[in-house]
Coordinates of C-alpha atoms in Angstrom, one line a residue:
M1498 CA -74.8 216.2 91.3
K1499 CA -70.4 216.5 91.5
I1500 CA -68.2 214.4 93.6
T1501 CA -64.7 215.1 94.4
D1502 CA -62.8 212.3 96.4
L1503 CA -60.5 214.3 99.0
N1504 CA -58.5 211.5 99.8
K1505 CA -54.9 212.0 98.8
E1506 CA -54.1 208.3 98.0
K1507 CA -56.0 206.4 95.8
R1508 CA -56.7 203.5 98.5
I1509 CA -58.6 202.4 101.4
G1510 CA -57.7 205.0 104.0
A1511 CA -58.9 209.0 104.8
N1512 CA -62.1 208.6 103.3
S1513 CA -63.6 211.5 102.4
L1514 CA -66.2 212.9 99.6
Y1515 CA -67.1 216.6 98.5
I1516 CA -70.8 216.9 97.2
E1517 CA -71.7 219.7 95.4
A1518 CA -75.5 219.6 93.9
G1519 CA -76.9 223.0 92.7
P1520 CA -76.1 225.3 95.8
F1521 CA -75.7 222.6 98.3
K1522 CA -72.1 221.8 99.6
L1523 CA -71.4 219.1 101.8
V1524 CA -68.5 216.5 102.7
I1525 CA -69.6 212.9 103.3
D1526 CA -67.0 211.5 105.8
A1527 CA -63.6 212.8 107.3
G1528 CA -61.2 209.9 107.5
L1529 CA -57.4 209.5 109.0
D1530 CA -55.5 207.1 106.5
P1531 CA -53.7 204.5 109.3
K1532 CA -51.0 203.9 106.5
S1533 CA -49.9 207.4 107.3
I1534 CA -49.4 209.8 110.2
G1535 CA -49.8 213.7 110.7
N1536 CA -51.0 216.1 108.2
A1537 CA -50.3 213.6 105.4
A1538 CA -53.0 210.9 107.2
M1539 CA -55.3 213.6 106.6
P1540 CA -57.9 214.1 103.5
D1541 CA -57.4 217.5 101.6
F1542 CA -59.5 220.0 103.0
E1543 CA -58.1 222.8 101.6
F1544 CA -59.7 221.9 98.3
T1545 CA -62.7 222.9 100.1
E1546 CA -63.5 226.7 101.1
A1547 CA -63.5 227.3 104.8
D1548 CA -66.9 227.8 106.2
S1549 CA -68.6 226.7 103.2
L1550 CA -70.3 223.4 104.1
D1551 CA -74.1 223.5 104.4
C1552 CA -73.4 220.2 106.4
I1553 CA -71.0 217.0 107.4
I1554 CA -72.3 213.6 106.9
L1555 CA -71.1 210.9 109.2
T1556 CA -71.3 207.3 107.7
H1557 CA -70.0 205.5 110.6
C1558 CA -67.0 205.3 113.6
H1559 CA -64.3 203.7 112.1
L1560 CA -61.4 206.2 112.4
D1561 CA -60.7 205.7 108.4
H1562 CA -64.1 207.5 108.1
L1563 CA -64.3 209.5 111.3
G1564 CA -60.5 210.4 112.5
S1565 CA -60.1 213.9 111.3
L1566 CA -63.6 215.2 111.4
P1567 CA -62.8 217.5 114.2
V1568 CA -60.6 219.3 111.8
L1569 CA -63.5 219.5 109.2
A1570 CA -65.9 220.8 112.1
R1571 CA -63.2 223.4 112.7
R1572 CA -62.9 224.7 109.2
N1573 CA -66.4 224.5 109.3
P1574 CA -67.9 225.7 112.6
N1575 CA -71.5 226.6 111.2
A1576 CA -72.1 223.1 109.5
P1577 CA -74.2 220.6 111.2
I1578 CA -72.9 216.9 111.5
Y1579 CA -75.6 214.5 110.2
M1580 CA -75.3 211.1 111.8
S1581 CA -76.9 207.9 113.3
P1582 CA -78.5 207.6 116.5
P1583 CA -76.0 204.6 117.6
T1584 CA -73.1 207.0 115.8
E1585 CA -73.9 209.7 117.8
V1586 CA -73.5 207.8 120.9
L1587 CA -70.2 206.3 119.7
A1588 CA -68.2 209.2 118.1
V1589 CA -66.8 211.5 120.3
R1590 CA -65.3 208.4 122.6
M1591 CA -63.9 207.1 119.4
L1592 CA -62.3 210.5 119.1
R1593 CA -61.1 210.9 122.2
N1594 CA -59.2 207.6 121.6
S1595 CA -57.7 209.2 118.6
I1596 CA -56.3 211.8 120.3
N1597 CA -54.5 209.6 122.9
V1598 CA -53.1 207.6 120.0
M1599 CA -51.8 211.0 118.0
K1600 CA -50.3 212.0 121.7
R1601 CA -48.4 208.7 121.6
Q1602 CA -47.0 209.0 118.0
K1603 CA -46.0 212.5 118.8
L1604 CA -43.7 211.5 121.4
E1605 CA -42.3 208.6 119.7
K1606 CA -42.1 209.8 116.1
N1607 CA -41.0 213.6 116.8
I1608 CA -44.4 214.7 114.5
P1609 CA -44.7 218.4 115.5
E1610 CA -48.2 218.9 114.3
L1611 CA -49.4 216.0 116.8
P1612 CA -52.2 215.7 117.8
L1613 CA -54.2 217.1 114.9
Y1614 CA -57.3 218.4 117.5
S1615 CA -57.5 218.9 120.8
Y1616 CA -60.5 218.1 123.3
P1617 CA -62.2 221.3 123.0
D1618 CA -62.4 220.2 119.0
L1619 CA -64.5 217.6 120.3
D1620 CA -66.8 219.6 122.3
R1621 CA -67.7 221.2 118.8
V1622 CA -68.1 218.1 116.9
Y1623 CA -70.6 216.9 120.1
N1624 CA -72.3 220.7 119.9
N1625 CA -72.6 220.5 116.0
S1626 CA -74.2 216.7 116.1
Q1627 CA -77.8 216.0 114.7
V1628 CA -79.4 212.7 115.0
V1629 CA -80.8 211.3 111.6
K1630 CA -83.0 208.4 112.4
F1631 CA -82.8 205.3 109.6
A1632 CA -85.3 206.0 107.1
K1633 CA -86.5 209.4 107.9
I1634 CA -85.7 211.8 105.3
K1635 CA -83.8 215.0 106.4
E1636 CA -84.3 217.9 103.9
L1637 CA -82.0 220.7 103.1
H1638 CA -83.1 224.1 101.8
K1639 CA -81.5 227.0 100.2
D1640 CA -82.1 229.7 97.4
G1641 CA -85.3 228.1 96.9
E1642 CA -84.3 224.7 96.4
T1643 CA -84.3 221.3 98.1
L1644 CA -81.9 218.4 99.2
S1645 CA -82.9 215.4 100.7
I1646 CA -80.6 213.0 102.6
T1647 CA -82.3 209.3 104.1
F1648 CA -79.8 206.9 106.4
H1649 CA -80.5 203.5 106.0
P1650 CA -78.6 200.8 107.9
S1651 CA -75.5 199.3 106.1
G1652 CA -75.2 196.3 108.4
H1653 CA -71.1 197.0 108.8
I1654 CA -70.7 198.1 112.4
P1655 CA -73.5 199.6 114.9
G1656 CA -74.4 203.2 113.2
A1657 CA -72.9 202.4 109.9
S1658 CA -75.4 203.7 107.2
A1659 CA -76.0 203.9 103.6
L1660 CA -77.1 207.1 102.2
I1661 CA -79.5 208.1 100.0
I1662 CA -79.2 211.5 98.4
E1663 CA -82.0 213.2 96.5
Y1664 CA -81.5 216.5 94.2
N1665 CA -83.3 217.7 91.0
N1666 CA -85.3 214.3 91.1
K1667 CA -82.0 212.5 90.9
K1668 CA -81.1 209.9 93.8
T1669 CA -77.3 208.8 94.5
L1670 CA -76.9 205.5 96.6
F1671 CA -73.5 206.0 98.7
S1672 CA -73.3 202.5 99.9
G1673 CA -70.6 202.9 102.9
D1674 CA -68.9 200.3 104.2
I1675 CA -72.2 197.5 104.0
L1676 CA -72.7 194.2 105.0
F1677 CA -75.9 192.1 103.7
K1678 CA -75.5 189.4 106.2
E1679 CA -76.7 189.5 109.8
Q1680 CA -74.1 189.4 112.6
H1681 CA -74.5 188.0 116.1
I1682 CA -75.2 191.9 117.3
L1683 CA -76.6 193.6 114.3
S1684 CA -78.8 192.8 111.5
G1685 CA -77.3 193.5 107.8
A1686 CA -78.2 196.1 105.4
K1687 CA -81.7 197.2 104.8
I1688 CA -81.5 199.4 101.6
P1689 CA -84.8 200.2 100.2
D1690 CA -86.0 199.1 96.6
E1691 CA -86.1 202.1 94.6
K1692 CA -84.7 203.4 91.3
I1693 CA -81.3 204.8 91.9
D1694 CA -79.6 206.9 89.2
A1695 CA -76.0 206.6 90.7
I1696 CA -74.0 204.4 93.1
V1697 CA -71.1 205.3 95.1
L1698 CA -70.1 202.2 96.0
E1699 CA -67.2 200.7 98.4
T1700 CA -65.0 198.0 96.6
T1701 CA -63.0 196.9 100.0
R1702 CA -63.2 192.8 99.2
G1703 CA -62.6 193.4 95.2
A1704 CA -59.5 191.2 95.4
T1705 CA -60.6 188.7 97.8
Q1706 CA -62.2 185.7 96.3
R1707 CA -64.1 183.1 98.1
A1708 CA -64.8 179.9 97.8
P1709 CA -68.0 178.8 96.6
E1710 CA -68.8 176.5 99.5
H1711 CA -67.8 179.6 102.0
D1712 CA -70.2 179.9 104.8
R1713 CA -70.6 182.4 107.3
S1714 CA -72.1 179.9 109.8
L1715 CA -69.1 177.4 108.9
E1716 CA -66.6 179.7 109.5
L1717 CA -68.0 180.7 112.6
K1718 CA -68.2 176.7 113.4
R1719 CA -64.4 176.2 112.6
L1720 CA -63.3 179.2 115.0
L1721 CA -65.2 177.4 118.0
E1722 CA -63.7 174.2 117.0
V1723 CA -60.6 175.6 117.2
I1724 CA -61.3 177.1 120.5
I1725 CA -62.2 174.3 122.0
E1726 CA -59.0 172.3 120.8
T1727 CA -57.0 174.9 122.3
Y1728 CA -58.9 174.6 125.7
E1729 CA -58.5 170.7 125.8
N1730 CA -54.8 171.1 125.0
D1731 CA -54.3 173.4 128.0
G1732 CA -53.6 176.5 125.9
C1733 CA -54.5 180.1 125.5
C1734 CA -56.6 181.2 122.3
L1735 CA -55.6 184.9 121.3
I1736 CA -58.3 186.5 118.8
P1737 CA -57.3 190.2 118.1
V1738 CA -60.2 192.4 117.5
F1739 CA -61.4 195.7 116.4
A1740 CA -62.1 197.1 119.6
L1741 CA -65.3 198.7 118.1
G1742 CA -67.9 196.3 116.9
R1743 CA -65.6 193.3 116.5
M1744 CA -65.0 192.9 120.0
Q1745 CA -68.6 193.0 121.1
E1746 CA -69.6 190.8 118.2
M1747 CA -67.3 188.0 119.7
L1748 CA -68.2 188.1 122.9
S1749 CA -71.7 187.7 121.9
L1750 CA -70.9 184.7 120.3
I1751 CA -68.9 182.9 122.9
H1752 CA -71.5 183.9 125.0
S1753 CA -74.6 182.5 123.1
S1754 CA -72.0 179.1 122.4
I1755 CA -71.5 178.6 126.2
N1756 CA -75.2 178.9 127.0
E1757 CA -76.0 176.4 124.2
G1758 CA -73.5 174.1 125.2
V1759 CA -71.3 174.7 121.9
L1760 CA -68.5 175.8 124.4
P1761 CA -67.3 174.8 127.8
E1762 CA -67.0 177.8 130.6
I1763 CA -63.7 179.0 129.3
P1764 CA -62.4 181.6 130.9
V1765 CA -62.3 185.1 128.5
F1766 CA -59.9 187.9 129.0
C1767 CA -60.5 191.4 127.4
T1768 CA -59.2 194.8 127.8
G1769 CA -58.8 198.6 126.9
L1770 CA -61.5 200.6 125.0
G1771 CA -63.3 197.8 123.3
M1772 CA -64.6 197.0 127.0
D1773 CA -65.5 200.8 127.2
I1774 CA -67.1 200.6 123.9
A1775 CA -69.2 197.7 125.6
N1776 CA -70.9 200.1 127.7
Y1777 CA -71.8 202.3 125.1
M1778 CA -73.2 199.5 123.3
D1779 CA -75.6 198.5 125.9
T1780 CA -76.4 202.3 125.9
I1781 CA -77.2 202.0 122.3
H1782 CA -79.5 198.8 122.8
K1783 CA -81.4 200.7 125.4
K1784 CA -81.9 203.7 123.9
T1785 CA -82.5 202.6 119.9
G1786 CA -82.9 198.6 120.1
L1787 CA -80.4 198.6 117.0
V1788 CA -77.7 196.6 118.6
K1789 CA -78.4 193.4 120.0
F1790 CA -75.7 193.5 123.4
Q1791 CA -75.9 194.2 126.8
K1792 CA -73.5 194.7 129.4
K1793 CA -74.8 191.6 131.3
I1794 CA -73.2 189.5 128.5
I1795 CA -69.6 190.5 130.1
R1796 CA -71.0 189.8 133.5
E1797 CA -72.3 186.1 132.9
L1798 CA -68.8 185.5 130.9
K1799 CA -67.1 186.7 134.0
V1800 CA -64.3 188.9 131.7
A1801 CA -61.4 189.9 133.5
P1802 CA -58.4 191.6 132.2
P1803 CA -55.2 189.8 131.3
S1804 CA -52.4 189.8 133.7
R1805 CA -50.4 192.9 133.5
N1806 CA -47.0 190.5 133.6
L1807 CA -47.5 189.2 130.2
K1808 CA -44.1 188.5 129.2
P1809 CA -42.7 188.0 125.2
G1810 CA -41.8 184.5 125.3
R1811 CA -43.7 183.6 128.1
T1812 CA -46.8 181.6 127.7
P1813 CA -49.6 183.1 130.3
A1814 CA -50.6 181.0 133.2
E1815 CA -54.1 182.1 133.0
K1816 CA -55.3 179.6 130.0
G1817 CA -58.5 180.9 128.1
I1818 CA -59.5 183.2 125.3
Y1819 CA -57.8 186.5 125.1
L1820 CA -60.1 188.9 123.2
L1821 CA -58.0 191.7 122.5
S1822 CA -57.7 194.9 120.3
S1823 CA -56.4 195.7 117.9
G1824 CA -57.3 193.5 114.9
M1825 CA -54.2 194.0 113.2
L1826 CA -51.8 193.3 115.9
V1827 CA -50.6 197.2 115.8
E1828 CA -47.7 197.6 117.6
H1829 CA -48.1 198.4 121.5
T1830 CA -51.8 197.2 121.7
P1831 CA -52.7 194.7 123.8
S1832 CA -53.1 192.1 121.2
Y1833 CA -49.4 192.9 119.8
I1834 CA -48.3 192.2 123.5
A1835 CA -50.4 188.8 123.9
A1836 CA -49.0 187.6 120.6
A1837 CA -45.4 187.8 121.8
S1838 CA -46.5 186.3 124.8
I1839 CA -48.1 183.0 123.3
L1840 CA -46.4 182.8 119.5
D1841 CA -43.7 180.4 121.0
A1842 CA -45.7 177.5 122.5
P1843 CA -47.3 175.5 120.5
E1844 CA -50.4 174.6 122.7
N1845 CA -51.6 178.3 121.7
N1846 CA -53.0 179.4 118.8
I1847 CA -53.5 183.0 117.0
C1848 CA -57.1 183.4 115.2
F1849 CA -57.7 186.3 112.9
V1850 CA -61.6 187.1 112.3
G1851 CA -61.4 190.5 110.2
Y1852 CA -59.7 192.2 107.8
C1853 CA -55.1 192.4 108.4
D1854 CA -53.7 195.2 106.1
P1855 CA -50.5 193.1 104.8
S1856 CA -48.0 196.1 106.0
T1857 CA -49.1 195.5 109.5
P1858 CA -47.9 193.1 112.3
G1859 CA -51.0 191.1 111.6
G1860 CA -50.7 191.0 108.3
A1861 CA -47.3 189.6 108.4
L1862 CA -48.5 187.2 110.9
R1863 CA -51.0 185.7 109.0
N1864 CA -48.8 184.9 106.1
S1865 CA -46.3 183.3 108.1
Q1866 CA -45.3 179.2 108.3
Q1867 CA -44.9 177.4 111.3
G1868 CA -40.9 177.4 112.3
D1869 CA -40.5 181.0 111.0
S1870 CA -39.0 183.6 112.7
F1871 CA -41.3 186.3 113.8
Y1872 CA -39.9 190.0 115.1
F1873 CA -41.8 192.1 117.7
N1874 CA -40.0 195.4 116.9
T1875 CA -40.9 197.4 119.4
L1876 CA -40.6 194.9 121.9
E1877 CA -37.3 194.0 120.5
Y1878 CA -38.1 190.5 120.8
E1879 CA -38.0 187.3 118.1
A1880 CA -40.3 184.6 118.3
T1881 CA -40.7 181.2 116.7
V1882 CA -43.9 180.6 115.0
N1883 CA -45.0 177.5 116.8
A1884 CA -48.5 178.4 117.5
G1885 CA -51.3 177.7 115.3
I1886 CA -52.1 181.0 113.0
H1887 CA -55.7 180.5 111.9
T1888 CA -58.0 183.0 109.6
F1889 CA -61.5 183.0 109.5
D1890 CA -63.6 184.9 107.0
L1891 CA -65.8 186.8 109.1
S1892 CA -65.4 190.3 106.9
G1893 CA -67.6 193.3 108.1
H1894 CA -67.8 193.9 104.7
A1895 CA -70.4 192.4 101.7
D1896 CA -68.5 189.8 99.3
R1897 CA -67.6 191.3 95.8
E1898 CA -70.0 189.2 94.0
E1899 CA -73.0 190.4 96.4
L1900 CA -72.2 194.1 95.8
M1901 CA -71.7 193.5 92.1
Q1902 CA -75.2 191.8 91.7
F1903 CA -76.7 194.7 94.4
A1904 CA -75.1 197.5 91.6
I1905 CA -76.6 195.5 88.7
D1906 CA -80.1 195.1 90.3
K1907 CA -80.3 198.8 91.1
S1908 CA -79.2 199.8 87.4
P1909 CA -77.9 203.0 88.1
E1910 CA -76.6 205.1 84.9
T1911 CA -73.1 205.8 86.8
I1912 CA -71.5 203.7 89.3
F1913 CA -68.6 205.8 91.1
L1914 CA -65.9 202.9 92.9
T1915 CA -64.3 203.9 95.7
H1916 CA -63.2 202.8 99.1
G1917 CA -60.6 199.9 97.9
D1918 CA -57.1 199.3 96.6
L1919 CA -56.6 199.3 92.9
E1920 CA -57.0 195.7 92.0
A1921 CA -60.0 195.7 94.2
R1922 CA -61.5 198.6 91.8
E1923 CA -60.3 196.8 88.8
W1924 CA -62.1 193.6 89.6
F1925 CA -65.5 195.4 90.1
F1926 CA -64.6 197.4 86.6
N1927 CA -63.6 194.5 84.6
E1928 CA -66.7 192.3 85.8
L1929 CA -69.6 195.1 85.8
T1930 CA -68.0 196.5 82.0
K1931 CA -69.4 192.9 80.8
V1932 CA -72.8 193.6 81.8
K1933 CA -73.2 197.5 81.9
K1934 CA -73.6 198.4 78.4
D1935 CA -74.5 201.8 78.8
G1936 CA -73.9 204.5 81.5
Q1937 CA -70.4 205.1 83.0
I1938 CA -68.2 203.3 85.3
I1939 CA -65.6 205.5 87.1
I1940 CA -63.0 203.3 88.4
N1941 CA -60.2 205.0 90.0
P1942 CA -61.2 208.6 90.7
E1943 CA -58.1 211.0 90.7
P1944 CA -57.7 212.9 94.0
K1945 CA -59.2 216.5 94.0
I1946 CA -60.6 215.9 90.1
T1947 CA -64.4 216.8 90.3
Y1948 CA -66.5 214.1 88.6
N1949 CA -70.1 214.4 87.1
L1950 CA -72.5 211.9 88.3

């Protein structure tokens, strides 16, 4: 089996892998790089011949894996798109939101090629989508040969999948984005215990060292303590979240904590894409049982939209929990606007519960100190960091030590490191070479260079 990384940059971004196995040609994921805009954010699909793919596989619905799928489907109109049942429910909804974002970017930044696709392109994605249930083998047949694909839950977000692709009696495991620990709304990864010849391994948290005493339940307890303290001080607690997965996870946590008497009945404010996705999660729960989230959580919490009158430097009159996207305080989003409103007031707190790229406003705010000035560029407002800034390690990705042990236990001949910044991949390479004395470790694959697994 041969693999080529179509991501133009050697980092987390436009994730897309081109796989060749005998007569079979397929692509796993088709993302967009959040640090780039327009054609520069795309994988290099020109490396592959148009209308040549036997299939496209989608591991999950985050835009760094999904965002350019309509472009790839347009180049390969006859290729089926395989995905898990929850992903099939979510994919087109996430892509509709992507079109709206690109339309805004076109106006703001005068980028002529945006949007990269249109609503009719989403019809093709929908029509070509084929559901593959977890742990069920999907076989492809061509020129008298067989290739099999099996999806397994990877625990990262609803629908997220690891893949085992078998060809010529060799099995390659694609970890996808993976989390082994259970979440409130989702079970952890379930990867079968079987012999694997090669692993394509995500390395997202390779540069992140956790304290030995770290425990996810203790992080959740600490978060709840900050929420309670904020409420008792008549303040607002902003929790910036990703609309897909993290918002529903936090809603479920708050709901259960109130029911158990851990939290008082604090008002909860949410808006935007995440609330719409909550309805989709309810559908997934009813259709598949693979997600532990229902719409009644929103009803019982009496979730309301935040006031439309949020103004920079004017703390909201309505005190409570502001659970808003985006998780990285991206400009123009509800969390960005709310942060400008609450940052000046010491009774307020901002709680980050997931990954923040250092180049984003969220990443910059996480690294700020009390008393610093913080400039909200698109609002043309400079605030003083008086609110508390807290970080909780509740990532949707497995710890680096967990992933390394997972790879060691599988004992593959080849380990292909992907989906991580250079520092993260280097950590995995250095640690794995201490224990892996044979086979090969491909640390930092060059874009558009083909490697043998």
